[in-house]
Coordinates of C-alpha atoms in Angstrom, one line a residue:
M23 CA 0.0 0.0 0.0
S24 CA 2.9 2.4 0.8
A25 CA 4.4 1.6 -2.6
V26 CA 1.0 2.5 -4.3
K27 CA 0.9 5.8 -2.4
L28 CA 4.5 6.6 -3.4
L29 CA 3.9 5.9 -7.1
A30 CA 0.6 7.8 -7.0
G31 CA 2.4 10.8 -5.4
T32 CA 5.1 10.7 -8.2
L33 CA 2.4 10.6 -10.9
Q34 CA 0.6 13.6 -9.3
Q35 CA 3.8 15.6 -9.4
H36 CA 4.3 14.9 -13.1
T37 CA 0.7 15.8 -14.0
V38 CA 0.9 19.4 -12.8
A39 CA 2.0 20.6 -16.2
W40 CA -0.8 19.1 -18.2
R41 CA -3.5 19.6 -15.5
P42 CA -5.2 22.6 -17.3
L43 CA -5.7 20.5 -20.4
S44 CA -6.7 17.4 -18.5
S45 CA -9.3 19.4 -16.5
K46 CA -11.1 20.2 -19.8
L47 CA -11.0 16.6 -21.1
W48 CA -11.5 14.8 -17.8
P49 CA -15.2 14.2 -17.0
R50 CA -16.7 15.7 -13.9
K51 CA -19.1 12.9 -13.1
L52 CA -17.4 10.4 -10.7
W53 CA -19.0 7.4 -12.3
C54 CA -17.6 8.5 -15.7
Q55 CA -14.2 8.9 -14.1
A56 CA -14.5 5.4 -12.6
L57 CA -15.4 3.8 -16.0
L58 CA -12.5 5.5 -17.7
I59 CA -10.1 4.4 -15.0
Q60 CA -11.2 0.8 -15.1
G61 CA -11.0 0.9 -18.9
L62 CA -7.6 2.5 -19.0
S63 CA -6.2 -0.2 -16.7
M64 CA -7.7 -3.0 -18.8
L65 CA -6.3 -1.5 -21.9
L66 CA -2.8 -1.4 -20.4
I67 CA -3.1 -5.0 -19.3
A68 CA -4.5 -6.1 -22.6
G69 CA -1.5 -4.5 -24.3
V70 CA 0.8 -6.8 -22.3
A71 CA -1.4 -9.9 -22.0
P72 CA -4.5 -9.8 -24.2
G73 CA -5.4 -13.4 -23.3
V74 CA -6.1 -12.3 -19.8
I75 CA -8.8 -9.8 -20.8
N76 CA -10.2 -12.3 -23.3
S77 CA -10.5 -15.0 -20.8
I78 CA -12.3 -12.8 -18.3
F79 CA -14.9 -11.5 -20.7
A80 CA -15.4 -14.9 -22.3
F81 CA -15.8 -16.6 -18.9
E82 CA -13.0 -19.0 -19.8
L83 CA -10.8 -18.9 -16.8
R84 CA -9.6 -22.5 -17.2
N85 CA -10.0 -23.6 -20.8
S86 CA -9.4 -22.1 -24.2
T87 CA -6.8 -19.5 -23.3
G88 CA -4.8 -21.9 -21.3
L89 CA -4.6 -19.5 -18.3
R90 CA -4.8 -21.0 -14.9
L91 CA -7.1 -19.4 -12.3
E92 CA -4.0 -18.6 -10.2
T93 CA -2.6 -16.6 -13.0
I94 CA -5.8 -14.6 -13.4
W95 CA -5.6 -13.6 -9.8
C96 CA -2.1 -12.3 -10.3
W97 CA -3.3 -10.1 -13.2
L98 CA -6.3 -9.1 -11.2
A99 CA -4.0 -7.9 -8.4
L100 CA -2.1 -5.8 -11.0
H101 CA -5.4 -4.3 -12.2
I102 CA -6.5 -3.4 -8.7
T103 CA -3.1 -1.7 -8.1
L104 CA -3.4 0.3 -11.3
V105 CA -6.9 1.5 -10.7
S106 CA -6.0 2.4 -7.2
I107 CA -3.1 4.5 -8.4
F108 CA -5.2 6.1 -11.2
A109 CA -8.0 6.9 -8.7
R110 CA -5.6 8.5 -6.3
V111 CA -4.0 10.6 -9.1
A112 CA -7.5 11.7 -10.2
R113 CA -8.2 12.7 -6.6
M114 CA -11.3 10.7 -6.4
P115 CA -13.0 10.4 -3.0
A116 CA -11.6 7.6 -0.8
W117 CA -14.8 5.5 -0.9
W118 CA -14.5 5.4 -4.7
R119 CA -11.0 4.0 -4.4
W120 CA -12.5 1.2 -2.3
I121 CA -15.1 0.6 -5.1
H122 CA -12.3 0.4 -7.7
G123 CA -10.7 -2.4 -5.7
V124 CA -13.8 -4.4 -4.8
F125 CA -15.5 -4.2 -8.2
P126 CA -13.0 -6.4 -10.1
L127 CA -12.9 -8.9 -7.3
A128 CA -16.7 -9.1 -7.4
V129 CA -16.7 -9.6 -11.1
I130 CA -14.4 -12.6 -11.0
M131 CA -16.1 -14.2 -8.0
M132 CA -19.6 -13.9 -9.6
Q133 CA -18.2 -15.5 -12.7
Q134 CA -17.2 -18.5 -10.7
L135 CA -20.8 -18.9 -9.5
A136 CA -22.0 -19.2 -13.1
L137 CA -25.4 -17.8 -12.3
P138 CA -28.1 -17.5 -15.1
S139 CA -28.3 -14.2 -16.8
T140 CA -31.8 -13.6 -15.5
V141 CA -30.3 -13.2 -12.0
Y142 CA -28.1 -10.3 -13.1
F143 CA -30.9 -8.7 -15.1
S144 CA -33.2 -8.9 -12.1
G145 CA -30.5 -7.4 -9.9
F146 CA -30.0 -4.6 -12.4
V147 CA -33.7 -3.8 -12.5
V148 CA -34.0 -3.7 -8.7
T149 CA -30.9 -1.5 -8.4
L150 CA -32.1 0.8 -11.1
L151 CA -35.5 1.2 -9.4
L152 CA -33.9 1.7 -6.0
Y153 CA -31.2 4.2 -6.9
W154 CA -32.6 5.6 -10.1
S155 CA -30.8 9.0 -10.8
V156 CA -28.2 8.7 -8.0
H157 CA -25.6 9.6 -10.6
N158 CA -27.3 13.0 -11.0
T159 CA -28.6 13.7 -7.4
R160 CA -25.5 12.2 -5.7
V161 CA -27.8 10.9 -3.0
P162 CA -27.8 7.1 -2.5
F163 CA -30.5 5.2 -0.6
Y164 CA -30.1 5.6 3.2
P165 CA -32.6 3.9 5.4
S166 CA -33.2 5.8 8.7
F167 CA -33.2 4.5 12.2
P168 CA -36.2 4.3 14.6
A169 CA -34.3 6.4 17.1
T170 CA -34.1 9.1 14.5
W171 CA -37.8 9.0 14.0
R172 CA -38.4 9.5 17.8
A173 CA -35.8 12.3 17.9
M174 CA -37.6 14.1 15.1
E175 CA -40.9 13.8 17.0
Y176 CA -39.1 15.3 20.1
L177 CA -37.8 18.2 18.0
L178 CA -41.2 19.0 16.6
V179 CA -42.8 19.0 20.1
Q180 CA -40.1 21.2 21.4
H181 CA -40.4 23.5 18.4
A182 CA -44.1 24.0 18.2
G183 CA -45.8 21.9 21.0
D184 CA -49.3 21.0 19.7
R185 CA -49.3 23.7 17.0
P186 CA -49.8 22.1 13.6
L187 CA -46.7 22.1 11.3
H188 CA -46.0 21.4 7.7
V189 CA -43.1 19.0 7.5
L190 CA -41.3 17.7 4.4
D191 CA -38.9 14.8 4.3
I192 CA -36.7 15.2 1.3
G193 CA -35.4 11.9 0.0
S194 CA -38.1 10.1 2.0
G195 CA -37.0 6.6 0.9
L196 CA -39.4 4.0 2.2
G197 CA -41.4 6.6 4.1
D198 CA -40.3 5.6 7.6
V199 CA -39.9 9.1 9.0
S200 CA -43.0 10.5 7.4
L201 CA -45.2 7.6 8.4
F202 CA -44.0 7.7 12.0
L203 CA -44.4 11.5 12.4
S204 CA -47.9 11.4 10.7
R205 CA -49.0 8.7 13.2
Q206 CA -47.5 10.5 16.3
R207 CA -48.6 14.0 15.3
P208 CA -51.9 13.8 13.4
Q209 CA -52.3 17.5 13.5
D210 CA -49.3 18.0 11.2
Q211 CA -49.2 17.8 7.5
V212 CA -46.3 15.5 6.7
D213 CA -45.1 15.1 3.1
G214 CA -42.3 13.0 1.6
V215 CA -40.6 13.5 -1.7
E216 CA -38.6 10.7 -3.3
I217 CA -37.1 10.5 -6.8
A218 CA -36.5 6.7 -7.0
P219 CA -39.5 4.7 -8.2
L220 CA -39.2 1.7 -6.0
P221 CA -38.9 3.4 -2.6
W222 CA -41.6 5.9 -3.5
L223 CA -44.0 3.0 -4.5
V224 CA -43.3 1.2 -1.3
S225 CA -44.0 4.3 0.8
V226 CA -47.3 4.9 -1.1
I227 CA -48.4 1.3 -0.5
R228 CA -47.5 1.5 3.2
A229 CA -49.4 4.8 3.6
T230 CA -52.4 3.4 1.8
F231 CA -52.7 0.1 3.8
S232 CA -51.9 1.8 7.1
G233 CA -54.4 4.6 6.6
S234 CA -51.7 7.2 7.1
R235 CA -52.3 10.9 6.3
A236 CA -48.7 11.2 5.1
N237 CA -48.5 12.3 1.4
F238 CA -45.7 11.0 -0.8
T239 CA -44.7 12.5 -4.1
R240 CA -42.3 11.1 -6.7
G241 CA -40.0 13.9 -7.8
D242 CA -36.9 15.9 -7.2
Y243 CA -36.9 18.0 -4.0
R244 CA -34.9 20.6 -5.8
Q245 CA -38.1 21.5 -7.7
D246 CA -40.1 21.8 -4.5
N247 CA -40.9 25.2 -2.9
F248 CA -39.6 25.3 0.7
A249 CA -41.4 28.6 1.5
R250 CA -44.5 26.8 2.6
L251 CA -42.8 24.6 5.1
D252 CA -42.1 24.8 8.8
V253 CA -39.7 21.9 9.0
V254 CA -37.5 20.2 6.5
F255 CA -35.8 16.8 7.3
A256 CA -33.0 15.4 5.2
Y257 CA -31.0 12.3 5.2
L258 CA -29.1 12.8 2.0
S259 CA -25.4 12.9 1.3
P260 CA -22.4 15.1 2.2
A261 CA -22.0 15.9 -1.5
V262 CA -25.2 17.9 -1.7
M263 CA -25.5 19.6 1.8
G264 CA -24.1 22.9 0.5
D265 CA -26.6 23.1 -2.3
V266 CA -29.5 22.1 0.0
W267 CA -28.5 24.8 2.5
Q268 CA -28.6 27.4 -0.2
K269 CA -32.1 26.4 -1.1
V270 CA -33.1 26.3 2.6
Q271 CA -31.7 29.8 3.2
C272 CA -33.3 31.3 0.1
E273 CA -36.8 29.8 0.6
M274 CA -37.6 28.9 4.1
R275 CA -39.2 31.4 6.5
P276 CA -37.5 32.8 9.6
G277 CA -38.2 30.6 12.6
S278 CA -38.4 27.4 10.5
L279 CA -36.2 24.3 11.1
F280 CA -33.9 22.4 8.9
V281 CA -32.8 19.1 10.3
S282 CA -30.1 16.9 8.7
S283 CA -29.4 13.4 9.8
E284 CA -25.7 12.4 10.0
F285 CA -24.4 15.0 7.5
P286 CA -23.8 18.6 8.7
V287 CA -23.9 21.7 6.5
P288 CA -20.3 22.5 5.7
G289 CA -19.1 25.7 7.2
I290 CA -22.3 26.3 9.2
T291 CA -22.6 25.7 12.9
A292 CA -25.8 23.9 13.9
A293 CA -28.0 25.5 16.5
R294 CA -28.0 22.1 18.3
I295 CA -26.9 18.6 17.7
L296 CA -28.9 15.6 18.9
Y297 CA -27.6 12.1 19.4
P298 CA -30.7 9.8 19.2
A299 CA -28.9 6.6 20.1
A300 CA -25.5 4.9 20.2
N301 CA -26.1 3.2 16.8
A302 CA -28.0 6.1 15.2
P303 CA -26.5 9.1 13.4
A304 CA -26.5 12.6 14.9
L305 CA -29.2 15.1 14.0
F306 CA -27.9 18.5 13.1
V307 CA -30.6 21.2 13.7
Y308 CA -30.5 24.6 12.0
L309 CA -32.9 27.4 13.0
L310 CA -33.6 29.8 10.2

């Protein structure tokens, strides 16, 4: 690992001169960068040993190419090393570097299972419906904790007592927070907005069969108007907290609350921080 860091540091020093040009050619989307890095490493390996790439893509680890499985693992280790170096040079986030390392291993291991193609297609469909436009919103699916639901109820009681509030859960997922708050505080109007089809559908079905007054909309919270809201709850991603805060500041009324689970707004001090439970993320409370 230290050798990888040393080589990556050397490459970073030699890329300063062409960085202005590379910044124009290099894609901004992280998933595009990841695909390019994986492809570049595979091209380099294919230039040295084309049979390795052919065997992997043809699912022929033991037969026509004559390559032993042990040899494939050696080339795979080289591939993981290369993509780790490239990801570090590209200054990708640390968690993407882990993905670069785990992804090739997962490909080889799944090939050994020889599962039917329908399994992969089903997994693709479920993943698509669950994460949908995460490449655009930069917000993956995060299920919330029961302790978080109870902490939100506590905050609403402290903020307004029995006075009815209009609450919006942005990125509402399966609807846990909205359904709980609607049940505990029937005087409030609790809405949830979710862009991914599968979680949204699940939340609508749950609300229908439970008789909940919570309302779930499929859409992008960025298109919503926060001016009508008393409280906004978010469990999103650190990548978008700055943008969310700008929208909150521009649209929400003075005296309203913005609550973020786990991810604070960068550069902004929260009015208070709640720790619902030992295994639950902190709640960062911002008073407008």
